[in-house]
């Protein structure tokens, strides 16, 4: 079994995650950080620092809901099999059928 690296979260991030999981019941992917390359397309929600994500080219971390896990895994395996490049360049097609959110502006 592999050891999971420890991560230290800021109070702002922990508060935002808490509100996200309390308020948003219908979600599939939560992006913890997204690159400005692309640029990302996000729509503000009624939760501070939480945006619905429609496009992003890369991220530093994300949380998957079990609803999307198998399709996400299959998509990644296909990308790797055909050496199509970075996984997060090709995941935007999954956004047509799933709800993706992003956390932004956490201090």
mmCIF file with all atom_site columns, C-alpha atoms in Angstrom:
data_model
loop_
_atom_site.group_PDB
_atom_site.id
_atom_site.type_symbol
_atom_site.label_atom_id
_atom_site.label_alt_id
_atom_site.label_comp_id
_atom_site.label_asym_id
_atom_site.label_entity_id
_atom_site.label_seq_id
_atom_site.pdbx_PDB_ins_code
_atom_site.Cartn_x
_atom_site.Cartn_y
_atom_site.Cartn_z
_atom_site.occupancy
_atom_site.B_iso_or_equiv
_atom_site.pdbx_formal_charge
_atom_site.auth_seq_id
_atom_site.auth_comp_id
_atom_site.auth_asym_id
_atom_site.auth_atom_id
_atom_site.pdbx_PDB_model_num
ATOM 1   C CA . UNK A 1 1   ? 0.000   0.000  0.000   1.00 0.00 ? 1   UNK A CA 1
ATOM 2   C CA . UNK A 1 2   ? 1.340   3.433  -0.930  1.00 0.00 ? 2   UNK A CA 1
ATOM 3   C CA . UNK A 1 3   ? 1.630   6.179  1.644   1.00 0.00 ? 3   UNK A CA 1
ATOM 4   C CA . UNK A 1 4   ? -0.522  9.223  0.971   1.00 0.00 ? 4   UNK A CA 1
ATOM 5   C CA . UNK A 1 5   ? 1.459   12.460 1.211   1.00 0.00 ? 5   UNK A CA 1
ATOM 6   C CA . UNK A 1 6   ? 0.276   14.810 3.918   1.00 0.00 ? 6   UNK A CA 1
ATOM 7   C CA . UNK A 1 7   ? -1.186  18.144 2.861   1.00 0.00 ? 7   UNK A CA 1
ATOM 8   C CA . UNK A 1 8   ? -1.526  21.237 4.998   1.00 0.00 ? 8   UNK A CA 1
ATOM 9   C CA . UNK A 1 9   ? -4.636  23.262 4.191   1.00 0.00 ? 9   UNK A CA 1
ATOM 10  C CA . UNK A 1 10  ? -5.148  26.895 5.078   1.00 0.00 ? 10  UNK A CA 1
ATOM 11  C CA . UNK A 1 11  ? -8.078  27.890 7.293   1.00 0.00 ? 11  UNK A CA 1
ATOM 12  C CA . UNK A 1 12  ? -9.620  29.607 4.252   1.00 0.00 ? 12  UNK A CA 1
ATOM 13  C CA . UNK A 1 13  ? -9.383  26.432 2.171   1.00 0.00 ? 13  UNK A CA 1
ATOM 14  C CA . UNK A 1 14  ? -10.810 24.253 4.944   1.00 0.00 ? 14  UNK A CA 1
ATOM 15  C CA . UNK A 1 15  ? -13.718 26.680 5.443   1.00 0.00 ? 15  UNK A CA 1
ATOM 16  C CA . UNK A 1 16  ? -14.448 26.789 1.715   1.00 0.00 ? 16  UNK A CA 1
ATOM 17  C CA . UNK A 1 17  ? -14.300 22.985 1.421   1.00 0.00 ? 17  UNK A CA 1
ATOM 18  C CA . UNK A 1 18  ? -16.657 22.653 4.384   1.00 0.00 ? 18  UNK A CA 1
ATOM 19  C CA . UNK A 1 19  ? -19.202 25.048 2.856   1.00 0.00 ? 19  UNK A CA 1
ATOM 20  C CA . UNK A 1 20  ? -18.869 23.393 -0.540  1.00 0.00 ? 20  UNK A CA 1
ATOM 21  C CA . UNK A 1 21  ? -19.666 19.909 0.774   1.00 0.00 ? 21  UNK A CA 1
ATOM 22  C CA . UNK A 1 22  ? -22.525 21.215 2.933   1.00 0.00 ? 22  UNK A CA 1
ATOM 23  C CA . UNK A 1 23  ? -24.126 23.384 0.232   1.00 0.00 ? 23  UNK A CA 1
ATOM 24  C CA . UNK A 1 24  ? -23.436 21.543 -3.046  1.00 0.00 ? 24  UNK A CA 1
ATOM 25  C CA . UNK A 1 25  ? -25.119 18.152 -3.138  1.00 0.00 ? 25  UNK A CA 1
ATOM 26  C CA . UNK A 1 26  ? -24.897 17.524 -6.887  1.00 0.00 ? 26  UNK A CA 1
ATOM 27  C CA . UNK A 1 27  ? -21.204 17.615 -7.857  1.00 0.00 ? 27  UNK A CA 1
ATOM 28  C CA . UNK A 1 28  ? -18.795 15.328 -9.679  1.00 0.00 ? 28  UNK A CA 1
ATOM 29  C CA . UNK A 1 29  ? -15.390 17.052 -9.672  1.00 0.00 ? 29  UNK A CA 1
ATOM 30  C CA . UNK A 1 30  ? -13.946 19.790 -7.487  1.00 0.00 ? 30  UNK A CA 1
ATOM 31  C CA . UNK A 1 31  ? -10.807 21.513 -8.811  1.00 0.00 ? 31  UNK A CA 1
ATOM 32  C CA . UNK A 1 32  ? -8.631  22.737 -5.966  1.00 0.00 ? 32  UNK A CA 1
ATOM 33  C CA . UNK A 1 33  ? -6.475  24.938 -8.171  1.00 0.00 ? 33  UNK A CA 1
ATOM 34  C CA . UNK A 1 34  ? -6.592  25.676 -11.882 1.00 0.00 ? 34  UNK A CA 1
ATOM 35  C CA . UNK A 1 35  ? -4.029  27.187 -14.179 1.00 0.00 ? 35  UNK A CA 1
ATOM 36  C CA . UNK A 1 36  ? -4.750  30.489 -15.902 1.00 0.00 ? 36  UNK A CA 1
ATOM 37  C CA . UNK A 1 37  ? -3.547  28.999 -19.196 1.00 0.00 ? 37  UNK A CA 1
ATOM 38  C CA . UNK A 1 38  ? -6.428  28.462 -21.537 1.00 0.00 ? 38  UNK A CA 1
ATOM 39  C CA . UNK A 1 39  ? -7.950  30.555 -19.806 1.00 0.00 ? 39  UNK A CA 1
ATOM 40  C CA . UNK A 1 40  ? -10.423 28.699 -17.565 1.00 0.00 ? 40  UNK A CA 1
ATOM 41  C CA . UNK A 1 41  ? -14.150 29.327 -18.007 1.00 0.00 ? 41  UNK A CA 1
ATOM 42  C CA . UNK A 1 42  ? -15.947 29.568 -14.659 1.00 0.00 ? 42  UNK A CA 1
ATOM 43  C CA . UNK A 1 43  ? -19.375 30.820 -13.609 1.00 0.00 ? 43  UNK A CA 1
ATOM 44  C CA . UNK A 1 44  ? -19.744 32.238 -10.113 1.00 0.00 ? 44  UNK A CA 1
ATOM 45  C CA . UNK A 1 45  ? -22.061 30.359 -7.730  1.00 0.00 ? 45  UNK A CA 1
ATOM 46  C CA . UNK A 1 46  ? -23.814 31.689 -4.646  1.00 0.00 ? 46  UNK A CA 1
ATOM 47  C CA . UNK A 1 47  ? -21.040 30.201 -2.475  1.00 0.00 ? 47  UNK A CA 1
ATOM 48  C CA . UNK A 1 48  ? -18.042 32.452 -1.858  1.00 0.00 ? 48  UNK A CA 1
ATOM 49  C CA . UNK A 1 49  ? -14.929 31.304 -3.790  1.00 0.00 ? 49  UNK A CA 1
ATOM 50  C CA . UNK A 1 50  ? -16.801 28.426 -5.529  1.00 0.00 ? 50  UNK A CA 1
ATOM 51  C CA . UNK A 1 51  ? -17.341 28.539 -9.302  1.00 0.00 ? 51  UNK A CA 1
ATOM 52  C CA . UNK A 1 52  ? -18.924 26.104 -11.710 1.00 0.00 ? 52  UNK A CA 1
ATOM 53  C CA . UNK A 1 53  ? -16.196 25.138 -14.173 1.00 0.00 ? 53  UNK A CA 1
ATOM 54  C CA . UNK A 1 54  ? -16.851 24.631 -17.888 1.00 0.00 ? 54  UNK A CA 1
ATOM 55  C CA . UNK A 1 55  ? -13.278 24.619 -19.208 1.00 0.00 ? 55  UNK A CA 1
ATOM 56  C CA . UNK A 1 56  ? -9.756  24.492 -17.840 1.00 0.00 ? 56  UNK A CA 1
ATOM 57  C CA . UNK A 1 57  ? -6.533  23.237 -19.283 1.00 0.00 ? 57  UNK A CA 1
ATOM 58  C CA . UNK A 1 58  ? -4.703  22.157 -16.142 1.00 0.00 ? 58  UNK A CA 1
ATOM 59  C CA . UNK A 1 59  ? -4.984  21.872 -12.395 1.00 0.00 ? 59  UNK A CA 1
ATOM 60  C CA . UNK A 1 60  ? -2.756  21.140 -9.430  1.00 0.00 ? 60  UNK A CA 1
ATOM 61  C CA . UNK A 1 61  ? -5.302  19.039 -7.578  1.00 0.00 ? 61  UNK A CA 1
ATOM 62  C CA . UNK A 1 62  ? -8.862  17.807 -7.737  1.00 0.00 ? 62  UNK A CA 1
ATOM 63  C CA . UNK A 1 63  ? -11.405 15.673 -5.902  1.00 0.00 ? 63  UNK A CA 1
ATOM 64  C CA . UNK A 1 64  ? -13.504 13.135 -7.827  1.00 0.00 ? 64  UNK A CA 1
ATOM 65  C CA . UNK A 1 65  ? -16.968 12.006 -6.763  1.00 0.00 ? 65  UNK A CA 1
ATOM 66  C CA . UNK A 1 66  ? -17.600 8.283  -7.134  1.00 0.00 ? 66  UNK A CA 1
ATOM 67  C CA . UNK A 1 67  ? -20.192 9.098  -9.865  1.00 0.00 ? 67  UNK A CA 1
ATOM 68  C CA . UNK A 1 68  ? -17.472 10.063 -12.346 1.00 0.00 ? 68  UNK A CA 1
ATOM 69  C CA . UNK A 1 69  ? -14.619 7.843  -11.193 1.00 0.00 ? 69  UNK A CA 1
ATOM 70  C CA . UNK A 1 70  ? -14.913 5.022  -13.784 1.00 0.00 ? 70  UNK A CA 1
ATOM 71  C CA . UNK A 1 71  ? -15.498 7.267  -16.785 1.00 0.00 ? 71  UNK A CA 1
ATOM 72  C CA . UNK A 1 72  ? -12.674 9.559  -15.638 1.00 0.00 ? 72  UNK A CA 1
ATOM 73  C CA . UNK A 1 73  ? -10.347 6.565  -15.249 1.00 0.00 ? 73  UNK A CA 1
ATOM 74  C CA . UNK A 1 74  ? -11.294 5.215  -18.698 1.00 0.00 ? 74  UNK A CA 1
ATOM 75  C CA . UNK A 1 75  ? -10.689 8.635  -20.241 1.00 0.00 ? 75  UNK A CA 1
ATOM 76  C CA . UNK A 1 76  ? -7.225  8.803  -18.627 1.00 0.00 ? 76  UNK A CA 1
ATOM 77  C CA . UNK A 1 77  ? -6.316  5.290  -19.774 1.00 0.00 ? 77  UNK A CA 1
ATOM 78  C CA . UNK A 1 78  ? -7.346  6.106  -23.356 1.00 0.00 ? 78  UNK A CA 1
ATOM 79  C CA . UNK A 1 79  ? -5.228  9.273  -23.342 1.00 0.00 ? 79  UNK A CA 1
ATOM 80  C CA . UNK A 1 80  ? -2.211  7.378  -22.004 1.00 0.00 ? 80  UNK A CA 1
ATOM 81  C CA . UNK A 1 81  ? -2.684  4.457  -24.420 1.00 0.00 ? 81  UNK A CA 1
ATOM 82  C CA . UNK A 1 82  ? -2.594  6.715  -27.447 1.00 0.00 ? 82  UNK A CA 1
ATOM 83  C CA . UNK A 1 83  ? 0.053   9.047  -25.965 1.00 0.00 ? 83  UNK A CA 1
ATOM 84  C CA . UNK A 1 84  ? -2.193  12.068 -26.475 1.00 0.00 ? 84  UNK A CA 1
ATOM 85  C CA . UNK A 1 85  ? -0.451  14.276 -23.934 1.00 0.00 ? 85  UNK A CA 1
ATOM 86  C CA . UNK A 1 86  ? -1.420  15.569 -20.503 1.00 0.00 ? 86  UNK A CA 1
ATOM 87  C CA . UNK A 1 87  ? -4.604  14.101 -19.056 1.00 0.00 ? 87  UNK A CA 1
ATOM 88  C CA . UNK A 1 88  ? -6.029  17.453 -18.034 1.00 0.00 ? 88  UNK A CA 1
ATOM 89  C CA . UNK A 1 89  ? -5.873  18.704 -21.634 1.00 0.00 ? 89  UNK A CA 1
ATOM 90  C CA . UNK A 1 90  ? -8.463  16.106 -22.646 1.00 0.00 ? 90  UNK A CA 1
ATOM 91  C CA . UNK A 1 91  ? -10.866 15.961 -19.724 1.00 0.00 ? 91  UNK A CA 1
ATOM 92  C CA . UNK A 1 92  ? -13.037 18.859 -20.885 1.00 0.00 ? 92  UNK A CA 1
ATOM 93  C CA . UNK A 1 93  ? -15.241 16.472 -22.909 1.00 0.00 ? 93  UNK A CA 1
ATOM 94  C CA . UNK A 1 94  ? -16.360 14.973 -19.581 1.00 0.00 ? 94  UNK A CA 1
ATOM 95  C CA . UNK A 1 95  ? -17.754 18.357 -18.551 1.00 0.00 ? 95  UNK A CA 1
ATOM 96  C CA . UNK A 1 96  ? -20.723 17.897 -20.898 1.00 0.00 ? 96  UNK A CA 1
ATOM 97  C CA . UNK A 1 97  ? -22.194 15.174 -18.683 1.00 0.00 ? 97  UNK A CA 1
ATOM 98  C CA . UNK A 1 98  ? -20.898 16.035 -15.212 1.00 0.00 ? 98  UNK A CA 1
ATOM 99  C CA . UNK A 1 99  ? -20.873 18.988 -12.823 1.00 0.00 ? 99  UNK A CA 1
ATOM 100 C CA . UNK A 1 100 ? -17.401 20.421 -12.300 1.00 0.00 ? 100 UNK A CA 1
ATOM 101 C CA . UNK A 1 101 ? -16.589 23.113 -9.737  1.00 0.00 ? 101 UNK A CA 1
ATOM 102 C CA . UNK A 1 102 ? -13.488 25.120 -8.923  1.00 0.00 ? 102 UNK A CA 1
ATOM 103 C CA . UNK A 1 103 ? -12.228 26.826 -5.781  1.00 0.00 ? 103 UNK A CA 1
ATOM 104 C CA . UNK A 1 104 ? -10.693 30.231 -6.436  1.00 0.00 ? 104 UNK A CA 1
ATOM 105 C CA . UNK A 1 105 ? -9.275  33.198 -4.536  1.00 0.00 ? 105 UNK A CA 1
ATOM 106 C CA . UNK A 1 106 ? -8.477  31.425 -1.271  1.00 0.00 ? 106 UNK A CA 1
ATOM 107 C CA . UNK A 1 107 ? -6.146  33.396 0.987   1.00 0.00 ? 107 UNK A CA 1
#
